[in-house]
Amino acid sequence: MSLFVQRIFDALSNGAVYASLAVALTMLFRASGILNLAQGEMAMFSAYIAALLRSDTTQRASGSTPPRPFPGSGFFSQFGTPWPVWAAILGAMVFGAVLGAVVQRFIIQPIRSNDPLPAVGATLGLFLLLRGLAVKWWGGSLREVGSPFPNGSEDRFLILGGRLRFETIGVVVTLLGALAMLWMLQRRTKIGLAFRALISNPTSAELVGIRVGSVLMFGWAVAAALGALGGGLVAGQLRVGPNMMARLLVFALAAAILGGLGNPVGAVIGGFAFALLETMLVGY
């Protein structure tokens, strides 16, 4: 019984990350019919920005001796680094939003057509580009961001023989809160209503005066910021590295497909379902 409960607790944190990435994938697919294969790498790149904001000019790579500068930390030190963990994650979200908007405006929009395959191919190229840049600039060493939640050995609840960590609760509550805010944004704001109109009928939305390009840019920015939040929270557990989001993206994509690429609620359920399946298979 205790193993079963522990596996459920272990699935919660991963499930929240899978769900957030799956919702981001679903959001863009519903609006433009494009499956963004670079969603995970954009989150990984944003996590490196969080690591830079948390570093100083002498931060060492994980396991390296003697200390060596973190490439790029000299530039970011002019912003008063190191930043607190939450501030660094928020900075990474801002960077992610800008990156998402730039990708939509200068890569996706110029190749818009009735056939989404060229745009999907472009996101695959972006996947390889961001991975290559991360390896070239920062190498394969792991970088630390730290957790914004208490994560000591005693920071936990004991429930039915299982250990529910405070960090797990924090990650789940934060990501579910972000998804709730995204739902409110789409339901209660003008830009959100425009985005919903675009999802419902792109042709009609354009005919009534909705600026489709700007709304899509907004959608890509929000999806990238949501991915950056997930990447920043994952970095507190896994540390930042070029491969940190690859496995997570695979499960998020599977979750989005399981829940239906046009169904955000199904994507959330699929994310937690895949995380539970993953932990149960390992445990038993």
Coordinates of C-alpha atoms in Angstrom, one line a residue:
M1 CA 0.0 0.0 0.0
S2 CA 2.8 2.4 0.9
L3 CA 4.5 1.8 -2.4
F4 CA 1.3 2.4 -4.3
V5 CA 0.7 5.7 -2.5
Q6 CA 4.3 6.8 -3.0
R7 CA 4.1 6.2 -6.7
I8 CA 1.0 8.3 -6.9
F9 CA 2.8 11.1 -5.1
D10 CA 5.8 10.7 -7.4
A11 CA 3.6 11.0 -10.4
L12 CA 2.1 14.4 -9.4
S13 CA 5.1 16.6 -10.2
N14 CA 5.8 15.0 -13.5
G15 CA 2.1 15.0 -14.4
A16 CA 1.8 18.7 -13.8
V17 CA 4.8 19.4 -16.1
Y18 CA 3.5 17.0 -18.8
A19 CA 0.0 18.6 -18.5
S20 CA 1.4 22.2 -18.9
L21 CA 3.5 21.3 -22.0
A22 CA 0.5 19.3 -23.5
V23 CA -1.8 22.3 -23.0
A24 CA 0.8 24.5 -24.7
L25 CA 1.0 22.1 -27.7
T26 CA -2.8 21.8 -27.8
M27 CA -3.3 25.6 -27.7
L28 CA -1.1 26.2 -30.7
F29 CA -2.5 23.2 -32.6
R30 CA -6.1 24.4 -32.2
A31 CA -5.2 28.0 -33.3
S32 CA -3.0 27.2 -36.3
G33 CA -3.0 23.5 -36.9
I34 CA 0.7 23.4 -36.2
L35 CA 2.4 20.9 -33.9
N36 CA 5.3 22.8 -32.3
L37 CA 8.0 20.1 -32.0
A38 CA 10.4 22.8 -30.6
Q39 CA 8.2 23.4 -27.5
G40 CA 10.5 21.4 -25.2
E41 CA 13.7 23.0 -26.6
M42 CA 12.3 26.5 -26.2
A43 CA 11.6 25.6 -22.5
M44 CA 15.1 24.2 -22.2
F45 CA 16.6 27.4 -23.6
S46 CA 14.5 29.5 -21.3
A47 CA 15.7 27.4 -18.3
Y48 CA 19.3 28.3 -19.3
I49 CA 18.3 31.9 -19.0
A50 CA 17.0 31.2 -15.5
A51 CA 20.3 29.6 -14.7
L52 CA 22.2 32.6 -16.0
L53 CA 20.1 34.9 -13.9
R54 CA 20.8 32.7 -10.9
S55 CA 24.6 32.7 -11.6
D56 CA 27.5 35.0 -11.2
T57 CA 30.7 35.1 -13.1
T58 CA 32.3 32.3 -11.1
Q59 CA 29.5 29.8 -11.0
R60 CA 30.8 26.4 -11.7
A61 CA 29.3 23.7 -13.9
S62 CA 28.0 20.7 -11.9
G63 CA 31.0 18.4 -11.2
S64 CA 33.6 20.7 -12.7
T65 CA 36.9 21.6 -10.9
P66 CA 38.3 24.2 -10.7
P67 CA 35.4 26.7 -11.1
R68 CA 34.9 28.1 -14.6
P69 CA 32.7 31.0 -15.7
F70 CA 29.2 30.2 -16.9
P71 CA 29.2 31.5 -20.6
G72 CA 26.9 34.5 -20.7
S73 CA 26.9 35.1 -17.0
G74 CA 29.2 38.1 -17.5
F75 CA 26.6 39.8 -19.6
F76 CA 23.7 39.0 -17.2
S77 CA 25.7 40.2 -14.2
Q78 CA 24.9 43.8 -15.2
F79 CA 21.4 43.1 -14.2
G80 CA 22.5 42.5 -10.6
T81 CA 22.7 38.7 -10.6
P82 CA 22.3 36.3 -8.9
W83 CA 18.5 36.8 -8.7
P84 CA 16.2 34.9 -6.3
V85 CA 14.8 31.7 -7.7
W86 CA 11.3 33.0 -8.4
A87 CA 12.7 36.2 -10.0
A88 CA 15.0 34.1 -12.3
I89 CA 12.0 31.8 -13.3
L90 CA 9.9 34.9 -14.1
G91 CA 12.8 36.3 -16.1
A92 CA 13.0 33.1 -18.0
M93 CA 9.2 33.3 -18.7
V94 CA 9.6 36.8 -20.1
F95 CA 12.4 35.5 -22.4
G96 CA 10.3 32.5 -23.4
A97 CA 7.4 34.8 -24.3
V98 CA 9.7 37.0 -26.5
L99 CA 11.2 33.9 -28.1
G100 CA 7.8 32.5 -28.9
A101 CA 6.6 35.7 -30.4
V102 CA 9.8 36.0 -32.5
V103 CA 9.5 32.4 -33.7
Q104 CA 5.9 33.0 -34.8
R105 CA 6.5 36.3 -36.5
F106 CA 9.7 35.5 -38.4
I107 CA 9.6 31.7 -38.9
I108 CA 6.0 30.5 -38.8
Q109 CA 4.1 33.4 -40.3
P110 CA 6.1 33.7 -43.5
I111 CA 5.4 30.1 -44.4
R112 CA 1.7 30.1 -43.5
S113 CA -0.3 27.9 -45.9
N114 CA -3.2 25.5 -46.0
D115 CA -0.7 22.7 -45.5
P116 CA 0.8 22.8 -42.0
L117 CA 3.6 20.4 -42.9
P118 CA 6.2 23.1 -43.8
A119 CA 5.6 24.9 -40.5
V120 CA 5.9 21.6 -38.6
G121 CA 9.2 21.0 -40.4
A122 CA 10.3 24.5 -39.4
T123 CA 9.7 23.7 -35.8
L124 CA 11.8 20.6 -36.1
G125 CA 14.6 22.7 -37.6
L126 CA 14.2 25.1 -34.6
F127 CA 14.4 22.1 -32.3
L128 CA 17.8 21.1 -33.8
L129 CA 19.0 24.8 -33.8
L130 CA 18.2 25.5 -30.2
R131 CA 19.7 22.1 -29.1
G132 CA 22.9 22.9 -31.1
L133 CA 23.2 26.4 -29.7
A134 CA 22.8 25.2 -26.2
V135 CA 25.5 22.6 -26.6
K136 CA 27.8 25.0 -28.4
W137 CA 27.5 27.8 -25.8
W138 CA 27.0 25.9 -22.6
G139 CA 28.3 22.4 -23.3
G140 CA 26.9 19.3 -21.8
S141 CA 27.5 20.2 -18.2
L142 CA 24.5 20.6 -15.9
R143 CA 23.7 24.0 -14.4
E144 CA 21.8 24.8 -11.2
V145 CA 18.8 27.0 -10.7
G146 CA 17.5 25.8 -7.4
S147 CA 14.0 25.0 -6.2
P148 CA 11.6 27.8 -5.2
F149 CA 10.0 25.5 -2.7
P150 CA 11.3 23.8 0.5
N151 CA 13.1 20.6 -0.6
G152 CA 15.0 19.4 2.4
S153 CA 14.8 15.8 3.6
E154 CA 12.3 16.8 6.3
D155 CA 10.2 19.0 4.0
R156 CA 7.4 16.5 3.5
F157 CA 4.1 15.0 4.7
L158 CA 3.8 11.3 5.6
I159 CA 0.5 10.0 4.3
L160 CA -0.5 6.3 4.4
G161 CA 3.2 5.4 4.3
G162 CA 4.0 7.7 1.4
R163 CA 6.2 10.8 1.4
L164 CA 4.5 13.8 -0.2
R165 CA 7.2 16.5 -0.6
F166 CA 6.5 20.2 -0.2
E167 CA 8.3 20.7 -3.5
T168 CA 5.9 18.4 -5.3
I169 CA 2.9 20.3 -3.8
G170 CA 4.4 23.6 -4.9
V171 CA 5.1 22.4 -8.5
V172 CA 1.6 21.0 -8.9
V173 CA -0.2 24.0 -7.4
T174 CA 1.9 26.5 -9.4
L175 CA 1.4 24.8 -12.8
L176 CA -2.3 24.2 -12.2
G177 CA -2.6 27.8 -11.1
A178 CA -0.9 28.9 -14.3
L179 CA -3.3 26.7 -16.4
A180 CA -6.3 28.3 -14.5
M181 CA -5.0 31.8 -15.2
L182 CA -4.6 30.8 -18.9
W183 CA -8.3 29.7 -18.9
M184 CA -9.3 33.0 -17.3
L185 CA -7.2 34.9 -19.8
Q186 CA -9.0 33.2 -22.7
R187 CA -12.5 33.7 -21.2
R188 CA -12.3 37.2 -19.6
T189 CA -10.0 39.3 -21.8
K190 CA -10.4 40.8 -25.3
I191 CA -7.2 39.2 -26.6
G192 CA -8.4 35.9 -25.1
L193 CA -11.8 36.2 -26.8
A194 CA -10.0 37.0 -30.1
F195 CA -7.9 33.9 -29.7
R196 CA -11.0 31.8 -29.1
A197 CA -12.6 33.3 -32.2
L198 CA -9.5 32.4 -34.2
I199 CA -9.7 28.8 -32.9
S200 CA -13.4 28.6 -33.7
N201 CA -13.2 29.9 -37.3
P202 CA -10.0 31.6 -38.6
T203 CA -11.7 32.9 -41.8
S204 CA -14.6 34.5 -40.0
A205 CA -12.3 35.9 -37.4
E206 CA -10.2 37.7 -40.0
L207 CA -13.4 39.0 -41.8
V208 CA -14.6 40.7 -38.6
G209 CA -11.4 42.6 -38.2
I210 CA -9.4 40.4 -35.9
R211 CA -5.6 40.7 -36.6
V212 CA -4.8 37.1 -37.0
G213 CA -1.1 37.5 -37.1
S214 CA -1.0 39.5 -33.8
V215 CA -3.3 37.0 -32.0
L216 CA -1.3 34.1 -33.2
M217 CA 1.9 35.8 -32.0
F218 CA 0.2 36.3 -28.6
G219 CA -0.7 32.6 -28.5
W220 CA 2.9 31.5 -29.3
A221 CA 4.2 33.9 -26.6
V222 CA 1.8 32.6 -23.9
A223 CA 2.6 28.9 -24.9
A224 CA 6.3 29.6 -24.7
A225 CA 6.0 31.3 -21.3
L226 CA 4.0 28.4 -20.0
G227 CA 6.7 26.0 -21.2
A228 CA 9.4 28.2 -19.6
L229 CA 7.6 28.0 -16.3
G230 CA 7.5 24.2 -16.5
G231 CA 11.2 24.2 -17.5
G232 CA 12.2 26.4 -14.6
L233 CA 10.4 24.3 -12.1
V234 CA 11.8 21.1 -13.6
A235 CA 15.3 22.6 -13.4
G236 CA 15.0 22.7 -9.6
Q237 CA 14.8 18.9 -9.7
L238 CA 16.9 17.8 -12.7
R239 CA 19.2 20.8 -13.2
V240 CA 19.6 22.5 -16.6
G241 CA 21.1 20.6 -19.5
P242 CA 20.6 20.2 -23.2
N243 CA 18.6 17.0 -22.8
M244 CA 16.4 18.0 -19.9
M245 CA 13.2 18.5 -21.8
A246 CA 13.5 15.8 -24.5
R247 CA 11.8 13.0 -22.5
L248 CA 9.2 15.4 -21.1
L249 CA 8.2 16.6 -24.5
V250 CA 7.6 13.0 -25.7
F251 CA 5.3 12.3 -22.8
A252 CA 3.6 15.7 -23.2
L253 CA 3.0 15.0 -26.9
A254 CA 1.6 11.6 -26.1
A255 CA -0.7 13.2 -23.4
A256 CA -1.9 15.8 -25.9
I257 CA -2.7 13.1 -28.4
L258 CA -4.4 10.9 -25.8
G259 CA -6.6 13.8 -24.6
G260 CA -7.3 15.0 -28.1
L261 CA -5.2 17.8 -29.7
G262 CA -8.2 20.1 -29.7
N263 CA -9.1 19.4 -26.0
P264 CA -7.0 21.3 -23.3
V265 CA -8.9 19.5 -20.5
G266 CA -8.1 16.1 -22.1
A267 CA -4.4 17.2 -22.4
V268 CA -4.3 17.9 -18.6
I269 CA -5.9 14.5 -17.8
G270 CA -3.6 12.8 -20.3
G271 CA -0.5 14.4 -18.7
F272 CA -1.3 13.1 -15.3
A273 CA -2.4 9.7 -16.7
F274 CA 0.9 9.2 -18.5
A275 CA 2.9 10.3 -15.4
L276 CA 1.0 7.8 -13.3
L277 CA 1.6 5.0 -15.8
E278 CA 5.3 5.9 -16.0
T279 CA 5.8 5.7 -12.2
M280 CA 3.7 2.6 -11.7
L281 CA 5.6 0.7 -14.4
V282 CA 8.9 1.7 -12.7
G283 CA 7.5 0.8 -9.2
Y284 CA 6.1 -2.6 -10.1

